[in-house]
Short mmCIF file of C-alpha atoms and ligand atoms in Angstrom, two decimals:
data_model
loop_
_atom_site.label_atom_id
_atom_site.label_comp_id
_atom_site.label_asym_id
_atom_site.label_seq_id
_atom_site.Cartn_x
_atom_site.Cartn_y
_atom_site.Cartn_z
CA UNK A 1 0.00 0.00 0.00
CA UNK A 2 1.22 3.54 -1.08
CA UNK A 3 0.69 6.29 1.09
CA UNK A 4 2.64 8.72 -1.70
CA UNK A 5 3.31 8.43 -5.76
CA UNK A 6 5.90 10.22 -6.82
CA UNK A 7 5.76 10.76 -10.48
CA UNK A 8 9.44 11.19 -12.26
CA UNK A 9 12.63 9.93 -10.77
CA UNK A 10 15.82 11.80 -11.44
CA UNK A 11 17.36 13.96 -9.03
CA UNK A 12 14.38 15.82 -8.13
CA UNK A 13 12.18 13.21 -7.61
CA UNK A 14 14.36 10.47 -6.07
CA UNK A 15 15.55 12.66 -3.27
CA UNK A 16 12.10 13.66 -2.49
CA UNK A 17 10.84 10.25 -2.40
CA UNK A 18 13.93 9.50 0.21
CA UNK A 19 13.09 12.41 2.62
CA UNK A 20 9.35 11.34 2.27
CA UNK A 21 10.96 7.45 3.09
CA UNK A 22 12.56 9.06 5.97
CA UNK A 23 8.72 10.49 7.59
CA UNK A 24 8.03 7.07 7.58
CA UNK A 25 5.45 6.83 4.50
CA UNK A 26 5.81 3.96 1.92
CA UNK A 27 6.95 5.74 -1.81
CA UNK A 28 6.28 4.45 -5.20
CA UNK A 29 8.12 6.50 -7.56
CA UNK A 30 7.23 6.02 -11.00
CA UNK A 31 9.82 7.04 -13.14
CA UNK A 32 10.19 6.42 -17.22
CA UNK A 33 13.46 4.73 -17.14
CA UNK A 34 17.22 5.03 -17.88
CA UNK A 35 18.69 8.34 -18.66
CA UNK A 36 16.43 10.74 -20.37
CA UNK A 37 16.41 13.16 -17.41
CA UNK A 38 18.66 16.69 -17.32
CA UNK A 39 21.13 15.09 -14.07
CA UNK A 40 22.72 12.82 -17.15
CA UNK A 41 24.10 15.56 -18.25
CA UNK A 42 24.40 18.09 -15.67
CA UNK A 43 28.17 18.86 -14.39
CA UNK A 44 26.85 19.28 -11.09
CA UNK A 45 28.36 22.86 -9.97
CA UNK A 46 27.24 23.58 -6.50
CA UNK A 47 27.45 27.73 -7.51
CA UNK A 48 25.10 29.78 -5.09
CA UNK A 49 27.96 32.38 -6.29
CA UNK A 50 28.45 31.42 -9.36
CA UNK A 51 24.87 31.65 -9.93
CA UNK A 52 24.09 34.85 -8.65
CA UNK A 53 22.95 37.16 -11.35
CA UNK A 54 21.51 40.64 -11.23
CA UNK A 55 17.62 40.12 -9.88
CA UNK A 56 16.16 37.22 -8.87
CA UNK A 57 16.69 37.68 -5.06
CA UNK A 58 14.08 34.98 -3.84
CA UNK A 59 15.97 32.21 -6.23
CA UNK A 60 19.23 33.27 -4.47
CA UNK A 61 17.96 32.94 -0.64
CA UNK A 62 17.29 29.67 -2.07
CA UNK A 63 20.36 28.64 -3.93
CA UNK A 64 22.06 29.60 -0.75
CA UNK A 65 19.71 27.71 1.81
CA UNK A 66 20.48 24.44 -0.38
CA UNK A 67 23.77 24.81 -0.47
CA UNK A 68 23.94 25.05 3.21
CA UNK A 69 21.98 21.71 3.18
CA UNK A 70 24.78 20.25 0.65
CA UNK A 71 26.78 18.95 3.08
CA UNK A 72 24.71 16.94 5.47
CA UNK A 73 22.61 15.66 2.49
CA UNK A 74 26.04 14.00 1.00
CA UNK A 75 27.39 13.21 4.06
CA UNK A 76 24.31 11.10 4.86
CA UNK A 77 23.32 9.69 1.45
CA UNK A 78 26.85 8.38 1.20
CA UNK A 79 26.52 6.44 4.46
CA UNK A 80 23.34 4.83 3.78
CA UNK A 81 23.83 4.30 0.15
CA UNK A 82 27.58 3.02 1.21
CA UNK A 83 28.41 5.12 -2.26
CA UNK A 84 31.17 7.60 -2.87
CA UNK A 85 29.53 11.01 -4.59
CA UNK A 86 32.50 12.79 -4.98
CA UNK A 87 30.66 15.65 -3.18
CA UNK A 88 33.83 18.64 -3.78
CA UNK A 89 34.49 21.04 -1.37
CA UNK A 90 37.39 22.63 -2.67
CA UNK A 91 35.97 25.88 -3.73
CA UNK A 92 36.11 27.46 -7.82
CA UNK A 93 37.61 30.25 -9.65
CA UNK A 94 36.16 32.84 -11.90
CA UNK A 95 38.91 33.41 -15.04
CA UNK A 96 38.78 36.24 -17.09
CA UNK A 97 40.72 35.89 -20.52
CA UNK A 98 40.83 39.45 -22.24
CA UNK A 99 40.40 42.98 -20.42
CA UNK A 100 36.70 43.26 -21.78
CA UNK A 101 36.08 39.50 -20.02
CA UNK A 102 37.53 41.11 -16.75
CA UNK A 103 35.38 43.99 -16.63
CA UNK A 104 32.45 42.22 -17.28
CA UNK A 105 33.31 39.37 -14.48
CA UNK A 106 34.35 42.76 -12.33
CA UNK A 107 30.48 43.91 -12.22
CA UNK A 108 29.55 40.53 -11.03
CA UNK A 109 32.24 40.41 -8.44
CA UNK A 110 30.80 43.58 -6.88
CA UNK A 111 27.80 42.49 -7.46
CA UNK A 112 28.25 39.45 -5.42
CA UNK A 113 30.14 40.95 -2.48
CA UNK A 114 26.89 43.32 -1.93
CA UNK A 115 25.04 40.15 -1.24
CA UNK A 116 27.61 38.80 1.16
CA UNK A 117 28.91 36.40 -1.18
CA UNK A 118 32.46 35.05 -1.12
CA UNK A 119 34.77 36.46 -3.56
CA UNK A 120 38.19 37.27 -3.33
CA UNK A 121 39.59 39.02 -6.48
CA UNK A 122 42.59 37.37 -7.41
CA UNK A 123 45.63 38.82 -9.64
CA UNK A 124 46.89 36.52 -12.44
CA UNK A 125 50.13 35.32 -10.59
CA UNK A 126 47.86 34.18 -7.93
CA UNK A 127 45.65 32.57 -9.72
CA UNK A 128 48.25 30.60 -11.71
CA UNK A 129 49.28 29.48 -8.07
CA UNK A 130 46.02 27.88 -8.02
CA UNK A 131 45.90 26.74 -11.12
CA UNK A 132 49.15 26.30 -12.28
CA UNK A 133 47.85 24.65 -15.86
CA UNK A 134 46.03 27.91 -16.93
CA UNK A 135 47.07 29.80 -20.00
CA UNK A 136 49.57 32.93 -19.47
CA UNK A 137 47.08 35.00 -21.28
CA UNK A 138 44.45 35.02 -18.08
CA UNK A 139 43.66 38.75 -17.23
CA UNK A 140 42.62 37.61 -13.93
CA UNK A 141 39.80 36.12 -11.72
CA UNK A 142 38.23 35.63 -8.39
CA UNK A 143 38.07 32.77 -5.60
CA UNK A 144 34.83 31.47 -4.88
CA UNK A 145 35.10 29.24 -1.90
CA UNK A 146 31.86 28.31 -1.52
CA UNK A 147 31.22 26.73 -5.15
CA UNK A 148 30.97 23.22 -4.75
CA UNK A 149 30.69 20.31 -7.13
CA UNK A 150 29.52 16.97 -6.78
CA UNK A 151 28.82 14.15 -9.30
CA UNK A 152 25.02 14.08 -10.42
CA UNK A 153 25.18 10.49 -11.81
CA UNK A 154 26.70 9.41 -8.64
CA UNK A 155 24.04 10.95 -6.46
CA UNK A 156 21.43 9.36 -8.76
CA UNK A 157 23.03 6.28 -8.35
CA UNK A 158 23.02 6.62 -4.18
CA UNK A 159 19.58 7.51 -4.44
CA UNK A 160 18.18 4.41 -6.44
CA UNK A 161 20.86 2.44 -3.83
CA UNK A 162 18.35 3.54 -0.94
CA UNK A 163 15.02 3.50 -2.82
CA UNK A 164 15.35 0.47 -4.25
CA UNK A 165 12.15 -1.51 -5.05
CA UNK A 166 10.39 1.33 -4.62
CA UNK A 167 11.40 2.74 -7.99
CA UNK A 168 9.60 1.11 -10.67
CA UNK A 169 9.37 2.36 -14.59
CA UNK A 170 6.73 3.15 -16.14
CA UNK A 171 6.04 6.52 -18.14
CA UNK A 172 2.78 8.21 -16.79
CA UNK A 173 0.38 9.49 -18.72
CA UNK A 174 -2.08 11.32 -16.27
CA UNK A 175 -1.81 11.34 -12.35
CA UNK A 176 -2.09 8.59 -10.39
CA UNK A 177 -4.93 8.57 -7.58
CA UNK A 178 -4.17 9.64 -4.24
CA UNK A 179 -1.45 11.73 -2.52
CA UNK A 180 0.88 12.02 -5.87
CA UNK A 181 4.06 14.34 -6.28
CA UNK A 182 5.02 15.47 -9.65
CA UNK A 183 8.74 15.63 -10.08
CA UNK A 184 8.71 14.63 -13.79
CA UNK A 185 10.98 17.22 -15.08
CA UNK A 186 9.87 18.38 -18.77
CA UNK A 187 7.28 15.71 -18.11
CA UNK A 188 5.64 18.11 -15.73
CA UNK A 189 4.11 20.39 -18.57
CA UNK A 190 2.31 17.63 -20.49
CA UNK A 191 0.66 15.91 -16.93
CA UNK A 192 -0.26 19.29 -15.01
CA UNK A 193 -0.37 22.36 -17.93
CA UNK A 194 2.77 24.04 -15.90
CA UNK A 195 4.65 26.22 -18.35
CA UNK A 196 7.85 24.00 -17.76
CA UNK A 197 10.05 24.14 -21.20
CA UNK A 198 12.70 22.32 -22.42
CA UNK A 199 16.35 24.65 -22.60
CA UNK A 200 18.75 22.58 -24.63
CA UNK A 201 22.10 22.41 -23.04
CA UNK A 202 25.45 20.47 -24.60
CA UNK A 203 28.60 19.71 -22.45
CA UNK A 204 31.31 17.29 -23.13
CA UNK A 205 33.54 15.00 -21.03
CA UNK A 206 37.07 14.45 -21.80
CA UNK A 207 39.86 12.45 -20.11
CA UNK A 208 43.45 13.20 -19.40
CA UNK A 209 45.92 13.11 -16.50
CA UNK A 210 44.01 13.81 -12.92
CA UNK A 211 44.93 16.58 -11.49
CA UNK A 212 45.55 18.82 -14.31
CA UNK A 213 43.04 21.05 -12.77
CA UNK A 214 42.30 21.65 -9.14
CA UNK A 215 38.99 23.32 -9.16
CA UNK A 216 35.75 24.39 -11.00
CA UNK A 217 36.94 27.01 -13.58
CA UNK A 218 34.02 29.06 -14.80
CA UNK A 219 35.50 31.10 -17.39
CA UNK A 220 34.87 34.36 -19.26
CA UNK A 221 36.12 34.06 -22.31
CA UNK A 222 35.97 36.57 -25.28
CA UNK A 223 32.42 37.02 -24.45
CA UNK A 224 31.57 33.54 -24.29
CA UNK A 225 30.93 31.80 -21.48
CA UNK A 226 32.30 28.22 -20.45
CA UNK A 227 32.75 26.16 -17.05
CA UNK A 228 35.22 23.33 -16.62
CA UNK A 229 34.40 20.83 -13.65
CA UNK A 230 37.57 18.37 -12.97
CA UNK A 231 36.67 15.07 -11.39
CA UNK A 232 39.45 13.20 -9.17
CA UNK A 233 39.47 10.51 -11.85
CA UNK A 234 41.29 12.93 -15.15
CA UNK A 235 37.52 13.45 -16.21
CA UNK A 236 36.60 17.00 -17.06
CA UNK A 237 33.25 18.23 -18.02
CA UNK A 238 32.94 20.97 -20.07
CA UNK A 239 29.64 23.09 -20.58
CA UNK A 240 27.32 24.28 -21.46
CA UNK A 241 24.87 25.47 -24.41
CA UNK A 242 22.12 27.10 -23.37
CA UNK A 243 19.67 27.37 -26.30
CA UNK A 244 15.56 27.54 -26.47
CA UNK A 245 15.32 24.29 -28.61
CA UNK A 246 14.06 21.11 -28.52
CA UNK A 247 16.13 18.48 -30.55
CA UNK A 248 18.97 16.59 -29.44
CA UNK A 249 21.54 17.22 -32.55
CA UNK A 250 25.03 18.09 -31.48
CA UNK A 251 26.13 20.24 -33.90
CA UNK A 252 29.92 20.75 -35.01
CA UNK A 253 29.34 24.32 -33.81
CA UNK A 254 29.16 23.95 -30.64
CA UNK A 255 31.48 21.26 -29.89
CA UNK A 256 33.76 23.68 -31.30
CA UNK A 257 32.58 26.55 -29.12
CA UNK A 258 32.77 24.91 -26.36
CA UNK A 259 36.46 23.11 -26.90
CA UNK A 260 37.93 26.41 -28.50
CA UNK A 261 36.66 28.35 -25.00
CA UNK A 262 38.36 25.27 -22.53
CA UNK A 263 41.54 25.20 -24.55
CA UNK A 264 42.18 29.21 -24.60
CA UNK A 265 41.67 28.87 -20.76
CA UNK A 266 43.66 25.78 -20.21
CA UNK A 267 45.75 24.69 -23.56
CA UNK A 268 46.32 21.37 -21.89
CA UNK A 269 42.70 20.17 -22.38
CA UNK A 270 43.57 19.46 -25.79
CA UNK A 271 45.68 16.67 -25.23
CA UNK A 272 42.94 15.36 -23.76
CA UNK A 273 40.37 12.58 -24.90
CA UNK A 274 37.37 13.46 -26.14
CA UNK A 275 35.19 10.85 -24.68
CA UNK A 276 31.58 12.01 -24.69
CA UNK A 277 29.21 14.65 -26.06
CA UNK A 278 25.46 14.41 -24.55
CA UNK A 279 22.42 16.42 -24.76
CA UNK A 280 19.83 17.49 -22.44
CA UNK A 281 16.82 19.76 -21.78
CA UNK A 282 17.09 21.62 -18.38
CA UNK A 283 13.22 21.99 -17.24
CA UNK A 284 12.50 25.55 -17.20
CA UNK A 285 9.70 27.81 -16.29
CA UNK A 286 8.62 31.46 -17.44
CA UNK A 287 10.88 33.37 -14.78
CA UNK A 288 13.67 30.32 -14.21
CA UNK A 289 12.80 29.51 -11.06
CA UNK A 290 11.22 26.11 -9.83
CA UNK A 291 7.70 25.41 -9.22
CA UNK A 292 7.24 24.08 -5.48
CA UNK A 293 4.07 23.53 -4.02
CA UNK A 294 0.37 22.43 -4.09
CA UNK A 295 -1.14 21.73 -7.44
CA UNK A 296 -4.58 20.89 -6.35
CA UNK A 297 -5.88 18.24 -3.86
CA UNK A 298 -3.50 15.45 -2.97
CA UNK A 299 -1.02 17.13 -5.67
CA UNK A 300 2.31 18.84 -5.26
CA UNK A 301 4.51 19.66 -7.64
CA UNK A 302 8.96 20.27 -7.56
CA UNK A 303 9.75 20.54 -10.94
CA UNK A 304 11.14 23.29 -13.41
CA UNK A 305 14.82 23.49 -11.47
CA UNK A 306 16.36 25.14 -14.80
CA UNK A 307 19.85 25.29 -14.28
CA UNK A 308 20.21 24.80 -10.65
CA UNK A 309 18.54 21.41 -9.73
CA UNK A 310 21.44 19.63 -8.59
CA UNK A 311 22.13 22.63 -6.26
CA UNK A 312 18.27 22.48 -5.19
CA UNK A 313 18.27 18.92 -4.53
CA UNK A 314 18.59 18.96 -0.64
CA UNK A 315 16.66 21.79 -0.26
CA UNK A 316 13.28 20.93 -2.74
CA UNK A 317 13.60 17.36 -0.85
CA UNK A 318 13.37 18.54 2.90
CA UNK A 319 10.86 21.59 2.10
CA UNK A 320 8.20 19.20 -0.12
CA UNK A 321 8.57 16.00 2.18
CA UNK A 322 7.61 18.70 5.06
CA UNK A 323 4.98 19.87 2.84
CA UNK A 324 3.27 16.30 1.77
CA UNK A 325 3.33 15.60 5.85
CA UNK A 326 1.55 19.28 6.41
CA UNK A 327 4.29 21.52 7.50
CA UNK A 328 4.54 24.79 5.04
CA UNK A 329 8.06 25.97 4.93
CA UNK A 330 7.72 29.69 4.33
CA UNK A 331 10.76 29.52 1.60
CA UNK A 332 7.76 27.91 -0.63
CA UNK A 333 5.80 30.62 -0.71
CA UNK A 334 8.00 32.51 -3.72
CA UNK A 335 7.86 29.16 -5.59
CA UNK A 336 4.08 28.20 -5.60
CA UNK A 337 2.77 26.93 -9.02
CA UNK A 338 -0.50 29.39 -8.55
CA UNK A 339 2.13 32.21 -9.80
CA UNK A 340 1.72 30.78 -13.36
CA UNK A 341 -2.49 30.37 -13.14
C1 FAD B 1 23.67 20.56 -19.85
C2 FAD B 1 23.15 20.73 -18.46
C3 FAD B 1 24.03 21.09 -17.43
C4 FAD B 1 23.54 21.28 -16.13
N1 FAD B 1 24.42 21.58 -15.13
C5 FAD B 1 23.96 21.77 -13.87
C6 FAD B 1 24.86 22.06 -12.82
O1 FAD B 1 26.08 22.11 -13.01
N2 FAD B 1 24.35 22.29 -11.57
C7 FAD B 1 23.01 22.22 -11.31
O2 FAD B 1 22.61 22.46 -10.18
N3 FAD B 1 22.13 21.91 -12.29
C8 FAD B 1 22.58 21.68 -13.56
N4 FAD B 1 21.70 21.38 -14.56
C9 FAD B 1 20.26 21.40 -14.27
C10 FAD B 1 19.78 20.09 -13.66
O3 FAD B 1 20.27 19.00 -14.41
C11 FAD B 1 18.25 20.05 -13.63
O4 FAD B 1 17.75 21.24 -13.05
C12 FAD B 1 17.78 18.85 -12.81
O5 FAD B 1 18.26 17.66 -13.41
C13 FAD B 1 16.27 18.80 -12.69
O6 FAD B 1 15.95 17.64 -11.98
P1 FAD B 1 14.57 16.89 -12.16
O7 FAD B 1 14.63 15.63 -11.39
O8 FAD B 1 13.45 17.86 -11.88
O9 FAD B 1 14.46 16.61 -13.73
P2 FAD B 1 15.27 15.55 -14.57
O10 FAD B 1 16.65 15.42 -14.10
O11 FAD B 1 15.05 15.91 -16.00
O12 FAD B 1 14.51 14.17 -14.27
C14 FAD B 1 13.14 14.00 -14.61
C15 FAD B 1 12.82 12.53 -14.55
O13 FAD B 1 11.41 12.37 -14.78
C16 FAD B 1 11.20 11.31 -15.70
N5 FAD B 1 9.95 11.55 -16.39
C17 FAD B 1 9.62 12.58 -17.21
N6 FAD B 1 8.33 12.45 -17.64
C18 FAD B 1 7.86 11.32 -17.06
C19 FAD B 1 6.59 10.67 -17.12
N7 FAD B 1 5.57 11.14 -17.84
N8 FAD B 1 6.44 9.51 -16.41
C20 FAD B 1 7.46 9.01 -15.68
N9 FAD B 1 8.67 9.60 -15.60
C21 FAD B 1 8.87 10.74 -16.27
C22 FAD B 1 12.43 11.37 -16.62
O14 FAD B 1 12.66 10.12 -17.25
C23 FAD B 1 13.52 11.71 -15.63
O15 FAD B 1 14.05 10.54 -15.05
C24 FAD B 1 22.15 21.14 -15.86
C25 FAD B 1 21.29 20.73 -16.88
C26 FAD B 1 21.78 20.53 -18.17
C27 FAD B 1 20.83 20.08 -19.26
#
């Protein structure tokens, strides 16, 4: 007997289906299967820096909150899942190739520090002390020590550990009865009429030596924008389009975007093997911030994550599991799905 259906299971759903496992109610989550969902290809920066852009103050509080949750979520998942997730606490750096790149990261910067984020400026000898394999043409850049990375297949993977039977596929095609959560990512549009759209995104993976880099580099480069996440294993993923489309082509283009942006930040990369390219749609609302809340009665919704759902993950997990056992966290309220009716 079900006492909750939760209806998608990648990162979103899965960790909600844990917390709601932790209450002590019994989960099905229905979930289409394998790897269709945005965490396959999401890098997994942990940037409530990073992330901070001009406006969107209520999405920051929360960006922030979860990454305060970060560390007890991994820390815990880990030991009952018995599963290394390569949860990364070494902090990132903000690179700026050309002068017009440095100005531009500059505003952000100062930005930033107004909201009491950590940033230290750093000059280019500095930063090459960090990261030693950067290219002598950096301008400069910025320590953010409290961008974190962790590895989104590997949390999936911990979470399907702990849920086991409970996960079943099967691709839903209207709600279930009863007390049901909706954490079906792009799915979400088609089984509640949310505005949640699909935002193609590319990155690639490539393998060389470990340690060739030491910690997220988001980089400004020539105007373009590109991140480089180093796992302890030589992998490095590199991201990420961002385009309002729908297909899953990857196009010459932008492989070669992205690759021309790592290798004029860090000429080592290409030595490196190219080992993957992959596609994916990050679910995304009208104003880019997820859709938390009651749907109607017996139905709450966490979908529509955008860019940041890895970051969410703790947070979205402890505030709807309150919510499906009655307690109304008042970080929802900013989220609720009535602010697209
Ligand atoms: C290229 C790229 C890079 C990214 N990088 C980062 C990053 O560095 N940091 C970060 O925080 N976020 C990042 N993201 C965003 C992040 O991946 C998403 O916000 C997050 O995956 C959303 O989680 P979700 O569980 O809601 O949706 P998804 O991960 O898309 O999972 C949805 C699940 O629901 C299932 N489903 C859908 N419809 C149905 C249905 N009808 N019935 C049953 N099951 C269904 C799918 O199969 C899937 O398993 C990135 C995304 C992309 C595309």
């Amino acid at each position: 007997m079900t006492d909750v259906t939760v209806v998608g299971g990648g990162i979103i759903g899965l960790s909600v289906a844990w917390r709601l496992v932790q209450r002590g109610l019994t989960v099905t989550v229905l979930d289409s299967g394998g790897d269709e969902g945005a965490w396959y290809a999401a890098a997994g920066m942990l940037a409530p820096a990073g992330e901070t852009a001009f406006g969107q103050e209520p999405l920051q509080e929360l960006l922030l909150e979860s990454a305060r949750r970060w560390p007890a979520f991994a820390a815990e998942l880990s030991l009952e899942a018995g599963y290394d997730l390569r949860f990364d606490t070494t902090g990132a750096v903000d690179v700026a190739l050309t002068g017009d790149d440095l100005a531009e990261a500059r505003r952000l910067w100062a930005y930033r520090e107004l909201r009491d984020l950590k940033v230290r400026p750093l000059p280019p000898s500095e930063l090459r002390e960090l990261e030693p394999a950067l290219s002598p043409r950096v301008r400069g850049g910025a320590f953010l020590a409290d961008d974190w990375q962790v590895d989104p297949r590997r949390v999936v993977a911990a979470l399907r550990a702990v849920l086991g039977d409970a996960v079943t596929t099967s691709r839903v095609t209207s709600l279930p009865e009863g007390v049901t959560v909706v954490a079906a990512g792009l799915g979400t549009a088609a089984l509640t009429g949310l505005p949640v759209r699909p935002v193609k995104g590319l990155v690639l993976r490539l393998r060389g030596e470990p340690g060739v880099l030491r910690h997220v580099v988001n980089g400004y480069v020539d105007g373009r924008h590109v991140y480089l996440v180093p796992r302890s294993d030589g992998e490095v993923v590199v991201g990420a389009t961002q385009e309002e489309r729908a297909d899953f082509t990857v196009t010459a283009g932008s492989v070669l975007e992205l690759l021309r942006s790592a290798t004029d930040l860090v000429p080592e990369l290409a030595e490196f093997e190219l080992t993957e390219t992959v596609v994916r749609h990050r679910p995304s609302t009208p104003d880019n911030a997820p859709v938390l809340g009651p749907l109607g009665a017996g139905v709450v919704v966490a979908a529509g994550h955008h860019r940041n759902g890895v970051l969410l993950t703790p947070v979205t997990a402890d505030l709807i599991a309150d919510l499906v056992v009655g307690r109304v966290d008042p970080l929802l309220a900013a989220f609720s799905p009535g602010r697209f009716a």
